[in-house]
Each structure stands twice: as C-alpha cells, then as structure tokens.
CSV table of C-alpha atoms and ligand atoms in Angstrom, one decimal:
chain,number,residue,atom,x,y,z
T,110,MET,CA,0.1,-0.1,0.0
T,111,ARG,CA,1.0,3.3,-0.8
T,112,ASN,CA,1.9,6.0,1.9
T,113,SER,CA,1.1,9.4,1.1
T,114,VAL,CA,0.8,12.7,2.8
T,115,PHE,CA,-2.5,14.6,2.5
T,116,THR,CA,-1.8,18.5,1.9
T,117,SER,CA,-3.9,21.3,1.9
T,118,SER,CA,-4.1,25.0,2.6
T,119,ILE,CA,-7.5,24.7,4.1
T,120,LYS,CA,-7.7,27.0,7.6
T,121,ASN,CA,-10.4,25.1,9.6
T,122,VAL,CA,-9.9,21.6,10.2
T,123,TYR,CA,-12.4,19.7,12.4
T,124,VAL,CA,-10.2,16.4,14.0
T,125,ALA,CA,-11.3,13.1,15.0
T,126,GLY,CA,-9.0,10.9,17.3
T,127,ASP,CA,-9.6,7.3,18.1
T,128,LEU,CA,-12.8,5.8,17.6
T,129,HIS,CA,-11.9,2.2,18.3
T,130,GLY,CA,-15.2,0.9,17.1
T,131,HIS,CA,-17.4,3.3,18.9
T,132,TYR,CA,-20.6,4.1,16.6
T,133,GLU,CA,-22.0,7.0,18.7
T,134,SER,CA,-19.1,8.8,18.6
T,135,PHE,CA,-18.6,8.3,14.9
T,136,LYS,CA,-22.1,9.2,14.2
T,137,GLY,CA,-21.6,12.4,16.9
T,138,VAL,CA,-18.5,13.6,14.8
T,139,LEU,CA,-20.6,13.7,11.4
T,140,ARG,CA,-23.6,15.6,12.8
T,141,ARG,CA,-21.1,18.2,14.8
T,142,TYR,CA,-19.4,18.5,11.8
T,143,GLU,CA,-22.2,19.3,9.3
T,144,ASP,CA,-24.1,21.3,11.9
T,145,SER,CA,-21.1,23.3,12.0
T,146,ALA,CA,-18.6,23.7,9.2
T,147,ARG,CA,-18.2,25.4,6.3
T,148,ASP,CA,-14.9,25.8,4.0
T,149,SER,CA,-13.5,23.5,6.3
T,150,LEU,CA,-12.4,19.7,6.2
T,151,LEU,CA,-12.9,16.9,8.6
T,152,LEU,CA,-9.9,14.9,9.3
T,153,PHE,CA,-9.6,10.9,11.0
T,154,LEU,CA,-6.7,10.4,12.6
T,155,GLY,CA,-7.1,6.5,12.7
T,156,ASP,CA,-7.6,3.4,14.8
T,157,TYR,CA,-11.4,3.0,13.5
T,158,ALA,CA,-12.1,-0.9,15.0
T,159,ASP,CA,-11.1,-3.0,17.9
T,160,ARG,CA,-12.3,-2.5,21.2
T,161,GLY,CA,-15.6,-1.2,20.6
T,162,LEU,CA,-18.5,-3.0,19.1
T,163,ASN,CA,-19.1,-1.3,15.5
T,164,GLY,CA,-15.7,-1.3,13.7
T,165,VAL,CA,-17.5,-2.9,10.4
T,166,GLU,CA,-20.3,0.0,10.4
T,167,ILE,CA,-17.9,2.6,11.0
T,168,ILE,CA,-15.3,1.3,8.2
T,169,THR,CA,-18.4,0.5,5.9
T,170,GLU,CA,-19.8,4.1,6.4
T,171,LEU,CA,-16.3,5.9,6.4
T,172,ASN,CA,-15.3,3.9,3.4
T,173,ARG,CA,-18.5,5.2,1.4
T,174,LEU,CA,-18.2,8.8,2.7
T,175,LEU,CA,-14.3,9.0,1.7
T,176,GLU,CA,-15.8,7.5,-2.1
T,177,SER,CA,-18.1,10.9,-2.5
T,178,ARG,CA,-16.8,13.8,-0.2
T,179,ASP,CA,-13.5,15.2,-1.0
T,180,ASP,CA,-13.9,17.6,2.5
T,181,ILE,CA,-13.5,14.2,4.5
T,182,VAL,CA,-10.0,12.6,4.7
T,183,ALA,CA,-8.5,9.6,6.9
T,184,LEU,CA,-5.5,8.8,8.3
T,185,LYS,CA,-4.2,5.4,8.8
T,186,GLY,CA,-3.6,4.0,12.5
T,187,ASN,CA,-1.7,1.0,14.2
T,188,HIS,CA,-4.8,-0.7,13.8
T,189,GLU,CA,-5.3,-0.4,10.2
T,190,GLN,CA,-1.7,-2.0,9.6
T,191,TYR,CA,-2.7,-5.7,8.1
T,192,ARG,CA,-0.4,-7.7,5.6
T,193,ASP,CA,-2.7,-9.7,3.4
T,194,GLY,CA,-5.4,-9.5,5.9
T,195,ASN,CA,-3.2,-10.5,8.6
T,196,PRO,CA,-3.3,-7.9,11.5
T,197,THR,CA,0.3,-6.8,12.7
T,198,PHE,CA,-1.0,-5.7,15.9
T,199,SER,CA,-2.8,-7.1,18.6
T,200,PRO,CA,-5.8,-7.4,19.9
T,201,CYS,CA,-7.8,-7.5,16.7
T,202,ASP,CA,-11.4,-7.5,17.3
T,203,LEU,CA,-12.4,-6.6,13.8
T,204,ILE,CA,-12.0,-10.1,12.9
T,205,SER,CA,-14.4,-11.6,15.2
T,206,GLU,CA,-16.3,-8.8,14.7
T,207,ALA,CA,-16.5,-9.1,10.8
T,208,GLN,CA,-16.8,-12.9,11.3
T,209,GLU,CA,-20.0,-12.3,13.1
T,210,LYS,CA,-21.4,-9.5,10.9
T,211,TYR,CA,-20.5,-11.0,7.7
T,212,ASN,CA,-19.7,-14.9,8.2
T,213,SER,CA,-16.7,-14.2,6.6
T,214,TRP,CA,-13.5,-12.2,7.8
T,215,GLU,CA,-11.9,-12.8,4.2
T,216,LYS,CA,-14.9,-11.8,2.4
T,217,PHE,CA,-15.1,-8.5,4.5
T,218,TYR,CA,-11.4,-7.9,4.1
T,219,HIS,CA,-11.7,-8.1,0.1
T,220,ASP,CA,-15.1,-6.4,-0.2
T,221,ILE,CA,-14.5,-3.4,1.9
T,222,MET,CA,-10.8,-3.3,4.3
T,223,VAL,CA,-8.7,-3.4,0.8
T,224,ASP,CA,-10.8,-0.6,-0.4
T,225,PHE,CA,-10.5,1.6,2.9
T,226,LEU,CA,-6.8,0.9,3.7
T,227,ALA,CA,-5.9,2.0,0.1
T,228,LYS,CA,-7.7,5.4,0.8
T,229,LEU,CA,-5.6,6.2,4.2
T,230,HIS,CA,-3.0,8.7,4.4
T,231,ILE,CA,0.0,8.3,6.5
T,232,ALA,CA,-0.2,12.1,7.3
T,233,ALA,CA,-1.6,15.3,6.5
T,234,ILE,CA,-0.3,18.9,6.5
T,235,MET,CA,-2.2,21.9,6.5
T,236,ASN,CA,-0.6,25.1,6.8
T,237,ASN,CA,1.3,25.0,10.3
T,238,VAL,CA,0.2,21.9,11.6
T,239,LEU,CA,1.4,18.0,11.2
T,240,PHE,CA,-1.5,15.3,11.7
T,241,VAL,CA,-0.4,12.0,12.4
T,242,HIS,CA,-1.7,8.9,14.3
T,243,ALA,CA,0.9,8.6,16.8
T,244,GLY,CA,4.0,10.5,16.8
T,245,ILE,CA,7.4,11.3,15.1
T,246,SER,CA,11.1,10.5,15.1
T,247,SER,CA,14.3,12.3,14.1
T,248,ARG,CA,14.5,10.2,11.1
T,249,ILE,CA,11.8,12.6,9.7
T,250,LYS,CA,13.7,15.4,8.2
T,251,THR,CA,11.4,16.1,5.4
T,252,VAL,CA,8.0,15.5,4.1
T,253,LYS,CA,8.9,12.8,2.1
T,254,ASP,CA,10.1,10.7,4.9
T,255,LEU,CA,6.7,10.7,6.7
T,256,ALA,CA,6.0,8.7,3.7
T,257,LYS,CA,8.5,6.0,3.8
T,258,HIS,CA,7.6,2.6,4.6
T,259,GLU,CA,10.6,2.5,7.2
T,260,ASN,CA,9.3,5.3,8.9
T,261,GLU,CA,5.8,3.8,9.1
T,262,THR,CA,6.2,2.6,12.8
T,263,TYR,CA,7.3,5.4,14.2
T,264,VAL,CA,4.3,7.7,13.0
T,265,LEU,CA,1.8,4.9,13.7
T,266,TRP,CA,3.4,4.0,17.3
T,267,SER,CA,5.1,6.7,18.7
T,268,ASP,CA,4.3,8.8,22.1
T,269,PRO,CA,5.7,12.1,22.9
T,270,SER,CA,7.3,11.9,26.6
T,271,PRO,CA,8.4,14.6,29.3
T,272,LEU,CA,12.0,12.6,28.8
T,273,SER,CA,14.3,14.4,26.2
T,274,GLY,CA,15.3,12.5,23.3
T,275,GLU,CA,14.3,8.9,21.8
T,276,HIS,CA,13.8,5.9,23.9
T,277,PRO,CA,12.3,2.5,23.1
T,278,SER,CA,8.3,2.2,23.8
T,279,MET,CA,6.7,-0.2,25.9
T,280,ARG,CA,4.3,-0.9,23.3
T,281,GLY,CA,6.9,-2.7,21.8
T,282,ALA,CA,6.7,-0.6,18.5
T,283,GLY,CA,7.8,2.9,18.1
T,284,ILE,CA,9.6,5.4,20.3
T,285,THR,CA,8.9,7.4,23.0
T,286,PHE,CA,10.2,11.2,22.0
T,287,GLY,CA,11.2,14.2,24.2
T,288,GLU,CA,10.3,18.1,23.6
T,289,ASP,CA,14.0,18.5,21.9
T,290,ILE,CA,12.8,15.7,19.0
T,291,THR,CA,9.5,17.6,18.7
T,292,THR,CA,11.1,21.2,18.5
T,293,LYS,CA,13.9,19.6,16.1
T,294,VAL,CA,11.3,17.5,13.5
T,295,LEU,CA,8.8,20.8,13.5
T,296,SER,CA,11.5,23.1,12.6
T,297,ALA,CA,12.9,21.1,9.6
T,298,LEU,CA,9.4,20.3,8.4
T,299,GLY,CA,9.0,24.1,8.5
T,300,LEU,CA,5.7,23.4,10.6
T,301,LYS,CA,4.4,25.1,14.4
T,302,MET,CA,2.4,21.9,15.7
T,303,ILE,CA,1.6,18.7,16.0
T,304,VAL,CA,-2.2,17.3,16.1
T,305,ARG,CA,-2.3,13.3,17.3
T,306,SER,CA,-4.2,10.7,19.0
T,307,HIS,CA,-3.2,7.0,19.8
T,308,GLU,CA,-3.2,7.8,23.6
T,309,PRO,CA,-6.7,8.0,24.3
T,310,SER,CA,-6.7,8.0,27.9
T,311,LYS,CA,-4.5,11.4,27.6
T,312,ALA,CA,-7.3,13.1,26.2
T,313,ALA,CA,-10.1,11.5,28.3
T,314,TYR,CA,-11.6,14.5,29.2
T,315,GLY,CA,-10.2,17.2,26.5
T,316,PRO,CA,-7.4,18.0,24.2
T,317,TYR,CA,-4.3,17.2,26.0
T,318,SER,CA,-1.3,19.6,25.4
T,319,GLU,CA,2.4,18.6,25.7
T,320,HIS,CA,5.8,19.6,24.8
T,321,GLY,CA,5.5,23.5,25.2
T,322,GLY,CA,1.8,23.7,23.3
T,323,LYS,CA,3.4,22.1,20.6
T,324,ILE,CA,1.5,18.6,20.7
T,325,ILE,CA,-1.9,18.1,21.0
T,326,THR,CA,-3.4,14.6,21.8
T,327,THR,CA,-7.4,14.4,21.0
T,328,ASN,CA,-9.9,11.6,21.8
T,329,ALA,CA,-13.0,10.8,19.7
T,330,CYS,CA,-13.9,7.3,21.3
T,331,ALA,CA,-15.6,5.9,24.7
T,332,SER,CA,-15.0,2.6,24.3
T,333,TYR,CA,-12.9,1.9,27.4
T,334,GLY,CA,-15.9,1.8,30.1
T,335,GLU,CA,-15.1,5.0,31.8
T,336,PRO,CA,-17.3,8.3,31.7
T,337,TRP,CA,-15.3,10.0,29.3
T,338,LYS,CA,-16.0,13.2,27.3
T,339,PRO,CA,-15.0,12.1,23.7
T,340,PHE,CA,-14.4,15.1,21.7
T,341,MET,CA,-13.4,16.3,18.2
T,342,LEU,CA,-10.7,19.3,17.7
T,343,LYS,CA,-11.2,22.6,15.8
T,344,ILE,CA,-8.4,23.9,14.9
T,345,ASP,CA,-7.5,27.2,12.7
T,346,THR,CA,-4.3,25.8,11.4
T,347,LYS,CA,-2.7,29.1,10.6
T,348,SER,CA,-2.9,30.6,14.0
T,349,LEU,CA,-3.2,27.4,15.7
T,350,LYS,CA,-6.2,28.5,17.6
T,351,HIS,CA,-8.0,25.3,18.8
T,352,LYS,CA,-10.7,24.0,21.0
T,353,PRO,CA,-12.8,20.8,22.0
T,354,ILE,CA,-16.4,20.6,20.4
T,355,PHE,CA,-17.8,18.0,22.7
T,356,LEU,CA,-20.0,14.8,21.0
R,622,MN,MN1,-3.4,3.7,18.1
C-alpha cells in the first residue's frame, strides 16, 4: 500500500481522534461537523475498529464517505496495519466482529478493507500543522520521510514523553520522544504544531497539550468503559487556535 501525505491549504480543520469501534462517537462527529462546518475539512486520525462493538459499521460507512466527499480525509492508525488480511497488531477484535456480522473475515477484508485501507493517508499537513496518528522520530527530516515505509512504525506507534531524546516504547513498537525531538522535526518540516491521537486516555476529558503546546493529543472514543468526554478538535491551522467540540 502506498503511504501518501495529504496536503491542503484549508484553514479550518475538524479532527476526530481514535474511534475504536464506538459508533455513537462516529455519528456524533459527523453530526457536529455537518452542523457547524463551512469551508472546512473533517480529518480522522485512525484506529477505527477494535475495543468497541461497531468497527464494521464505522469502516463501511467511512469508506463510502471517503468515496463521495472530498472534504473528508482519513489517516491510517496502528489498528489499520494489515498484511494480506493479517493484522500486524493486537488485539484485533475486528476479525471476530466481521465473522459474526459478515460470516467471513476474508469476505469483509476483500469486499471492504482492501478498498478502505487504500484510501488512508499516513499523515496530513495543513498550513502550520502536522497531523499523524501517533508521533514522529528524528529520522523524519522532510515531508517525503513521513511517507517512507521504514518510518511507518514511528508515525503509527510513537508517543510524546516528558523525557528528552528518543527511547524504546513499552508498546514494543515505535519510540517515546521528547520535546527536543518535536522542536527539531517541526523546524525541519517548517511547521509549528503536531495534532495526534493514539493515547485516548491522555485526552479522556479534553485536548491534552504537551511539549510546550507543540503537541495536542485528541480523543473521539468512549470505548473503555469509563465516563470519558469524547470530542473533536476544531483547529485553525494558520493561527493554531483550537477548541474541543464535545460529542
Ligand atoms: Mn493507536
């Protein structure tokens, strides 16, 4: 699969973080976007299935939307890493969900997933902001580096940390990276801010800011059995002004 970087000069972006099979949040995102958005773009940050009950429905409906709407864009998350129908991550609840609802994972994968996965971008850049599912690494020095296959694991798995430098991640994939790395990579790319998801618990009650405000973590799911407050982030990618829109 190609790893492309979506770029646009659009100013107002609505961002939905991890959905993880949470259908109510998905519908909430679409409803709030249709209510408020003009001259803007809706960006999903990945992790559409697993943990919640409705990965099949979210992926099927989002796949249709990506076909018909050019103001809706979706990134790849670490829960969208498959090789010939086999997930390279775990847990992958989508397989049993599709078996149940479709009678066959193979059929769902070939009918829907192949098409859906091909529409996902590895990152997005709009004006001053870089959007990724998880994070970065010092190996990323140009926009092209974001799309390189060998960097995919860093973009899809890494987490910002209070520790400076780069360290192996407890996740077993990707790294943790400090503010020094964030500053270096943003400056190399000529950008000012990173918006990501991947750690829903950090943003359980609203946007989570770290690295001196240069990184914002978002979350749109409520699939962890806690009374979280999922939201989408409205951001002006020129001025960097942003606010949560709770679902
Ligand atoms: Mn993730």
